[in-house]
Amino acid sequence: MGAKIGMWLFLLTELLLFGGMFLIYGAYRYMNNEDFHAAGQGMNTIIGAFNTVILLTSSLTVAMSITALQKGNKRLSITLLGFTIFFAVWFLINKYFEWSHEIRNGIYPKSPELLNRSQGEILFFGLYYVMTGIHGIHVIIGIVILSFMVSFIARDKVTPADYSKLENSGLYWHLVDIIWIFLFPLFYLLR
Amino acid sequence: MADHVIHGNYVDFYDEKGPHKGILAWILTTDHKRIGLMYLIALTTFFCIGATIGVLMRLEMLTQGRTIMGPQTYNSLFTLHGLIMIFLFVIPGIPAVFGNFFLPIMLGAKDVAFPRLNLLSWWLYITGGVFAVLSLFLAGGPIDTGWTFYVPYSLRTGTDVSWMILAAFILGFSSILTGLNFITTIHRLRAPGMGWFRMPLFAWSLYATAWIQLIATPIVGITLALVAIERLFGVGLFDPALGGDPILYQHMFWIYSHPAVYIMILPAMGVVSEIIPTFAHRTIFGYKAVAISSLAIAFVGYFVWGHHMFSSGMSDTSRWIFSLFTFLVAIPSAVKVFNWTATLYKGSIDLQAPLLFVLAFIFVFSIGGLTGLVLGALATDIHLTDTYFVVAHFHFVVFGGTGFIFFAALHYWFPKMFGKLYNDNVAKVAVSLITLGFLMLYFTFFILGYEGMPRRYYDYLPQYHGLHVFATVGSWVMISGFIVMFINLFKAFKSGKRAGMNPWGGMTLEWTVPSPPPLENFEEIPVITHGPYDYHAQEEAKEKQEEFNHSAEDEK
Ligand code: HEM
Ligand SMILES: [Cu+2]
C-alpha cells in the first residue's frame, strides 16, 4: 500500500516538473502569440497525431499486461509488455525522423537559419526541442523500467500475488503518455 | 532511570551486527537512525566549511580596500558560502538529521516507509555535495553568480555554472525523496491509536515541510536545468538576446525558493514546539492551532515569492498583491510565537541549554520576522533592497531560526542519540557566546544596510569602517562560541556520563525507549491512548499512584 502512495507522490513531482515548462510555454506564448502561431505552421501534424495514437495504444497494452498478470497469465503479460516496449521504440524512431527533418532544414538551437527568424519563433523551437527532448528522455527511462519488468516477471520476482512493481511501472508509463497528450496540441495543433 | 533496569538483553543500534562490517555497516545501512547520524556528520562538516568562508569574508571587510582577497575571490566566496549554507546545510538540515532519526520513533514505527529509498536520498545528497565541491576545481574556477544563479549573468560567466546546477539538481532530488518518504511514513506508519491530532508537533511540521519539498522542488529543478541546457546548447529560453525573459527566470526561481524558506524554518518551529513543553513541564498551549498554523504557513508561503522582485520590474498591481500576501504569512507565524510564550508562562521552567537556545531563537527570530515586514512593504523595500539590511534579515531568520534550532535540537536529543550527557554549564556558555556574537555581527548589518551599504561588495566607503570592524569582531565571538560548543559535544561523545532513558522528563515516544535506541526502536509497537504532551494526565496518574502508595502504607 505504501508503495502506491509513494508512486503517486512521485508522479505528482513529475507533473510539476513538466508544469514548470508548461508555465514557461504559456508565458512566452502570451508574449509572442503571432510568432508562435507562425512557427506552428511548419510542424508535421500527421507524424504528431500518429505518435499520439502509438502512445495511447502502448498505454492500453501496459494496462492489459497488468490484468493478464493478475489473472495469472505470465506469458501474455510478458508479450503485452513486449508490445509496449515496441511501441515506445517506434515513437522514438518517429521522433528521430521528425527532429532530423527540422535539423536538415536548418532549424536547431543557435543555427543561423533560426537566428534570422523572429524572437518568438526562436523561443517556440527552443521550447519544442527542450520539452519534447525531456519527454523523450522519459520515454527512454520508461523503456528501461518496462524491460526490467519483463525480466522480473520471467524470473518470478513480480508475480500474480505481488505485482505492485508492475502496477507502479504502468502508472509511470501512463504519465509519459498523458504528458505527450498535452504536448501534442501545444506544438502541433495550436496555430 | 537507569537503562539496565528495563532491558537485560537489549542491543543498541550502534552495536547491532548487520550483514556488513566496518564503514560498510554505515554507508549501506537502511536503519533510519544511522542514516540520520550520517547526515549529521555531513551537515556539520558543510556548516563548518560554510562558516569558515563567512569568517573569511568578514575578515576581508575588516579594513577598507583589499585586505586578504581580491574582488573575484570575494564573489566566488559569497556564492559558495550561500550555496553551501542554503543547499547543503539549512534545506536538508533538520528533516534529514532529526527527522530521519526521530520521526519513526515519535510515530511508534520501526523505520520510515521506504528504508532503501532513504539510503538513496543520503547517497544523492553526498553526490550532490561532492559535485558542488568538484565544481570549484573545474576550468573557469569557482562559480561567481551568487546562490540565485540569476540570468543573464549565469549564462555569460566563464565559471562552470552547469556543474553547480547539476549538483543542485541532484540535491533537489534527494530532498524530494525524503519528503515523499516522510509523507508516506506519516500516513501509513503511525502507531495504533495515534490519530492525526495525537501526533507530536515535530511530526506535523515535517508533514507540512514534506509537501513543500514535493511541490516546490520540481519547479526549481526544471528551471535550473533550463539554465544548464541553455549554456550547453544555446537554446535561449531565458536569454534576452534570443527573446527570453530574465524576469521569468526570477519568477520561476522564487516560486521555489521562497517556499524553500519554509522548508528551512517549519521543521525548526516543530523542534521548538517539542522543547518548550518538555522544559516548561506543561502541555503546549493551543496544540491544534500550532499544528494547523504549520499547514497555513506552508500554504500562504506559495503566494509570496514576488516580494523578492519588487525592484526588478513587475506591474504595480502584482507588487501590492505580493506585499499583501507577504503580510499574511505573519499571522500563522505569530500564532506560533504567542502559543510558545503562553506555554512558558506559568510553566515550571527548567532552564537547560536546549531551552536557552530556544529563547535566543524566539528573540532573534522575532526581529528577523518583523524586519521581514519592513522588506515586505513596498516603500521601505525600495530603499533597503540589495543592502546589508537584507543580509541581516535573512541571517536573523535563517541562521537565527534554523541554524540556532538545529543546534538546539542537537542538544535536546543528544542524550537519546548517543546515550551520553554533555556538560550543561559549558553548553550554556556556548549559547551565550554564539548569541552575543550573532547580535554584534548581524544587528550591525541592519544599521549598515539602513545607512546604504550595498551587499555583495568587497569594499566600502570610509563612513562604514567602524561598523564593519565591530561586525567582524562579532564574527570572532560567535565562532569561539561554536568552537566551545563542538568541543563540549565531542567530549561528551567520547567520555560523557551515561544518559538515562528520559533525562529531561519529555513525554513523546522517543523518551520511552532506551538511549541509544535498539535497532527497530520498539520491542513492542506502543498503543497510543492520549495526546503527545499530556502533562496533566501524567500528573494525575502520579497523584493517583501516590495516593495508592499512601493507602497501601496506611494499611500496613
Ligand atoms: C559563521 C557564520 C556566518 C558568517 C560569518 C556569515 C557571513 C556572511 C557574509 C559576510 C555574507 C555576505 C554578505 C554580502 O556581501 O552581501 C553572507 C551571505 C550569505 N549568508 Fe552568511 N554568514 C554566516 C552563516 C550563515 C548561515 C548559517 C547561513 C544559512 C543558514 C548563511 C547564509 C547566507 C546566504 C544565503 C548569503 C547570501 C550569499 C549571497 O549574497 O549570494 N550564512 N554571510
Ligand atoms: Cu521570500
PDB file of C-alpha atoms in Angstrom, chain A residues 12-149:
ATOM      1  CA  LEU A  12       2.967  14.483  -8.783  1.00  0.00           C
ATOM      2  CA  THR A  13       6.517  15.803  -8.769  1.00  0.00           C
ATOM      3  CA  GLU A  14       6.956  14.722 -12.387  1.00  0.00           C
ATOM      4  CA  LEU A  15       3.795  16.542 -13.348  1.00  0.00           C
ATOM      5  CA  LEU A  16       5.051  19.658 -11.590  1.00  0.00           C
ATOM      6  CA  LEU A  17       8.354  19.408 -13.403  1.00  0.00           C
ATOM      7  CA  PHE A  18       6.544  19.496 -16.718  1.00  0.00           C
ATOM      8  CA  GLY A  19       4.137  22.003 -15.164  1.00  0.00           C
ATOM      9  CA  GLY A  20       7.086  24.368 -14.842  1.00  0.00           C
ATOM     10  CA  MET A  21       7.759  24.048 -18.550  1.00  0.00           C
ATOM     11  CA  PHE A  22       4.096  24.461 -19.438  1.00  0.00           C
ATOM     12  CA  LEU A  23       4.153  27.652 -17.389  1.00  0.00           C
ATOM     13  CA  ILE A  24       7.093  28.953 -19.379  1.00  0.00           C
ATOM     14  CA  TYR A  25       5.406  27.935 -22.616  1.00  0.00           C
ATOM     15  CA  GLY A  26       2.242  29.743 -21.525  1.00  0.00           C
ATOM     16  CA  ALA A  27       4.111  32.908 -20.611  1.00  0.00           C
ATOM     17  CA  TYR A  28       6.055  33.041 -23.867  1.00  0.00           C
ATOM     18  CA  ARG A  29       3.057  32.178 -25.987  1.00  0.00           C
ATOM     19  CA  TYR A  30       1.202  35.031 -24.311  1.00  0.00           C
ATOM     20  CA  MET A  31       4.035  37.423 -25.087  1.00  0.00           C
ATOM     21  CA  ASN A  32       4.649  36.227 -28.661  1.00  0.00           C
ATOM     22  CA  ASN A  33       1.337  34.918 -29.867  1.00  0.00           C
ATOM     23  CA  GLU A  34       1.811  35.823 -33.532  1.00  0.00           C
ATOM     24  CA  ASP A  35       5.269  34.306 -33.762  1.00  0.00           C
ATOM     25  CA  PHE A  36       4.214  31.101 -32.064  1.00  0.00           C
ATOM     26  CA  HIS A  37       1.359  30.916 -34.492  1.00  0.00           C
ATOM     27  CA  ALA A  38       3.666  31.279 -37.435  1.00  0.00           C
ATOM     28  CA  ALA A  39       6.197  28.783 -36.116  1.00  0.00           C
ATOM     29  CA  GLY A  40       3.487  26.177 -35.505  1.00  0.00           C
ATOM     30  CA  GLN A  41       2.619  26.171 -39.224  1.00  0.00           C
ATOM     31  CA  GLY A  42       5.741  24.236 -40.046  1.00  0.00           C
ATOM     32  CA  MET A  43       5.033  21.303 -37.739  1.00  0.00           C
ATOM     33  CA  ASN A  44       4.136  17.938 -39.181  1.00  0.00           C
ATOM     34  CA  THR A  45       0.734  17.231 -37.683  1.00  0.00           C
ATOM     35  CA  ILE A  46       0.494  13.809 -39.295  1.00  0.00           C
ATOM     36  CA  ILE A  47       3.561  12.411 -37.523  1.00  0.00           C
ATOM     37  CA  GLY A  48       2.451  14.090 -34.299  1.00  0.00           C
ATOM     38  CA  ALA A  49      -1.016  12.559 -34.475  1.00  0.00           C
ATOM     39  CA  PHE A  50       0.419   9.202 -35.401  1.00  0.00           C
ATOM     40  CA  ASN A  51       2.731   9.290 -32.390  1.00  0.00           C
ATOM     41  CA  THR A  52      -0.204  10.158 -30.175  1.00  0.00           C
ATOM     42  CA  VAL A  53      -2.019   7.045 -31.352  1.00  0.00           C
ATOM     43  CA  ILE A  54       1.091   4.933 -30.782  1.00  0.00           C
ATOM     44  CA  LEU A  55       1.482   6.132 -27.201  1.00  0.00           C
ATOM     45  CA  LEU A  56      -2.200   5.711 -26.407  1.00  0.00           C
ATOM     46  CA  THR A  57      -2.058   2.142 -27.678  1.00  0.00           C
ATOM     47  CA  SER A  58       1.040   1.447 -25.626  1.00  0.00           C
ATOM     48  CA  SER A  59      -0.779   2.670 -22.526  1.00  0.00           C
ATOM     49  CA  LEU A  60      -3.516   0.201 -23.336  1.00  0.00           C
ATOM     50  CA  THR A  61      -1.097  -2.711 -23.687  1.00  0.00           C
ATOM     51  CA  VAL A  62       0.520  -1.892 -20.334  1.00  0.00           C
ATOM     52  CA  ALA A  63      -2.864  -1.886 -18.632  1.00  0.00           C
ATOM     53  CA  MET A  64      -3.720  -5.190 -20.307  1.00  0.00           C
ATOM     54  CA  SER A  65      -0.400  -6.660 -19.250  1.00  0.00           C
ATOM     55  CA  ILE A  66      -1.204  -5.873 -15.604  1.00  0.00           C
ATOM     56  CA  THR A  67      -4.617  -7.513 -15.908  1.00  0.00           C
ATOM     57  CA  ALA A  68      -3.047 -10.531 -17.584  1.00  0.00           C
ATOM     58  CA  LEU A  69      -0.619 -10.954 -14.704  1.00  0.00           C
ATOM     59  CA  GLN A  70      -3.393 -10.534 -12.154  1.00  0.00           C
ATOM     60  CA  LYS A  71      -5.199 -13.376 -13.852  1.00  0.00           C
ATOM     61  CA  GLY A  72      -2.060 -15.463 -13.619  1.00  0.00           C
ATOM     62  CA  ASN A  73      -1.204 -15.399 -17.326  1.00  0.00           C
ATOM     63  CA  LYS A  74       2.545 -14.782 -17.210  1.00  0.00           C
ATOM     64  CA  ARG A  75       3.215 -15.380 -20.892  1.00  0.00           C
ATOM     65  CA  LEU A  76       0.542 -12.983 -22.075  1.00  0.00           C
ATOM     66  CA  SER A  77       1.663 -10.356 -19.588  1.00  0.00           C
ATOM     67  CA  ILE A  78       5.226 -10.502 -20.930  1.00  0.00           C
ATOM     68  CA  THR A  79       4.040 -10.420 -24.537  1.00  0.00           C
ATOM     69  CA  LEU A  80       1.930  -7.343 -23.887  1.00  0.00           C
ATOM     70  CA  LEU A  81       4.858  -5.607 -22.206  1.00  0.00           C
ATOM     71  CA  GLY A  82       6.902  -6.503 -25.267  1.00  0.00           C
ATOM     72  CA  PHE A  83       4.334  -4.712 -27.411  1.00  0.00           C
ATOM     73  CA  THR A  84       4.507  -1.678 -25.147  1.00  0.00           C
ATOM     74  CA  ILE A  85       8.253  -1.506 -25.495  1.00  0.00           C
ATOM     75  CA  PHE A  86       7.937  -1.955 -29.228  1.00  0.00           C
ATOM     76  CA  PHE A  87       5.532   0.987 -29.444  1.00  0.00           C
ATOM     77  CA  ALA A  88       7.816   3.098 -27.274  1.00  0.00           C
ATOM     78  CA  VAL A  89      10.754   2.453 -29.576  1.00  0.00           C
ATOM     79  CA  TRP A  90       8.605   3.187 -32.586  1.00  0.00           C
ATOM     80  CA  PHE A  91       7.633   6.517 -31.014  1.00  0.00           C
ATOM     81  CA  LEU A  92      11.284   7.412 -30.618  1.00  0.00           C
ATOM     82  CA  ILE A  93      12.067   6.443 -34.209  1.00  0.00           C
ATOM     83  CA  ASN A  94       9.339   8.751 -35.463  1.00  0.00           C
ATOM     84  CA  LYS A  95      10.676  11.486 -33.209  1.00  0.00           C
ATOM     85  CA  TYR A  96      14.134  10.915 -34.640  1.00  0.00           C
ATOM     86  CA  PHE A  97      12.885  11.417 -38.184  1.00  0.00           C
ATOM     87  CA  GLU A  98      10.953  14.475 -37.148  1.00  0.00           C
ATOM     88  CA  TRP A  99      13.903  16.091 -35.416  1.00  0.00           C
ATOM     89  CA  SER A 100      16.328  15.300 -38.221  1.00  0.00           C
ATOM     90  CA  HIS A 101      13.892  16.766 -40.699  1.00  0.00           C
ATOM     91  CA  GLU A 102      13.895  20.055 -38.774  1.00  0.00           C
ATOM     92  CA  ILE A 103      17.631  19.978 -38.356  1.00  0.00           C
ATOM     93  CA  ARG A 104      18.158  19.364 -42.073  1.00  0.00           C
ATOM     94  CA  ASN A 105      16.008  22.419 -42.686  1.00  0.00           C
ATOM     95  CA  GLY A 106      18.488  24.309 -40.539  1.00  0.00           C
ATOM     96  CA  ILE A 107      16.231  24.744 -37.545  1.00  0.00           C
ATOM     97  CA  TYR A 108      18.071  23.929 -34.335  1.00  0.00           C
ATOM     98  CA  PRO A 109      19.384  25.976 -31.408  1.00  0.00           C
ATOM     99  CA  LYS A 110      21.849  28.682 -32.449  1.00  0.00           C
ATOM    100  CA  SER A 111      21.512  27.787 -36.158  1.00  0.00           C
ATOM    101  CA  PRO A 112      21.945  30.767 -38.485  1.00  0.00           C
ATOM    102  CA  GLU A 113      18.603  29.972 -40.100  1.00  0.00           C
ATOM    103  CA  LEU A 114      16.808  30.108 -36.760  1.00  0.00           C
ATOM    104  CA  LEU A 115      18.650  33.193 -35.507  1.00  0.00           C
ATOM    105  CA  ASN A 116      17.367  35.016 -38.568  1.00  0.00           C
ATOM    106  CA  ARG A 117      13.803  34.455 -37.553  1.00  0.00           C
ATOM    107  CA  SER A 118      11.771  36.424 -35.051  1.00  0.00           C
ATOM    108  CA  GLN A 119      12.438  36.038 -31.312  1.00  0.00           C
ATOM    109  CA  GLY A 120       9.102  34.332 -30.774  1.00  0.00           C
ATOM    110  CA  GLU A 121       9.990  31.660 -33.308  1.00  0.00           C
ATOM    111  CA  ILE A 122      13.354  31.107 -31.653  1.00  0.00           C
ATOM    112  CA  LEU A 123      11.530  30.601 -28.373  1.00  0.00           C
ATOM    113  CA  PHE A 124       8.977  28.280 -29.967  1.00  0.00           C
ATOM    114  CA  PHE A 125      11.633  25.965 -31.355  1.00  0.00           C
ATOM    115  CA  GLY A 126      13.705  26.224 -28.212  1.00  0.00           C
ATOM    116  CA  LEU A 127      10.707  25.047 -26.224  1.00  0.00           C
ATOM    117  CA  TYR A 128       9.923  22.419 -28.811  1.00  0.00           C
ATOM    118  CA  TYR A 129      13.354  20.841 -28.578  1.00  0.00           C
ATOM    119  CA  VAL A 130      13.560  21.095 -24.799  1.00  0.00           C
ATOM    120  CA  MET A 131      10.089  19.849 -23.991  1.00  0.00           C
ATOM    121  CA  THR A 132       9.902  17.003 -26.490  1.00  0.00           C
ATOM    122  CA  GLY A 133      13.530  16.190 -25.632  1.00  0.00           C
ATOM    123  CA  ILE A 134      12.823  15.878 -21.922  1.00  0.00           C
ATOM    124  CA  HIS A 135       9.698  13.905 -22.730  1.00  0.00           C
ATOM    125  CA  GLY A 136      11.827  11.665 -24.948  1.00  0.00           C
ATOM    126  CA  ILE A 137      14.210  11.053 -22.037  1.00  0.00           C
ATOM    127  CA  HIS A 138      11.191   9.960 -20.017  1.00  0.00           C
ATOM    128  CA  VAL A 139      10.236   7.551 -22.793  1.00  0.00           C
ATOM    129  CA  ILE A 140      13.728   6.058 -22.681  1.00  0.00           C
ATOM    130  CA  ILE A 141      13.540   5.706 -18.886  1.00  0.00           C
ATOM    131  CA  GLY A 142      10.166   4.047 -19.380  1.00  0.00           C
ATOM    132  CA  ILE A 143      11.647   1.547 -21.807  1.00  0.00           C
ATOM    133  CA  VAL A 144      14.343   0.656 -19.285  1.00  0.00           C
ATOM    134  CA  ILE A 145      11.803   0.225 -16.476  1.00  0.00           C
ATOM    135  CA  LEU A 146       9.498  -1.901 -18.604  1.00  0.00           C
ATOM    136  CA  SER A 147      12.388  -4.101 -19.722  1.00  0.00           C
ATOM    137  CA  PHE A 148      13.217  -4.703 -16.077  1.00  0.00           C
ATOM    138  CA  MET A 149       9.605  -5.677 -15.520  1.00  0.00           C
TER     139      MET A 149
END
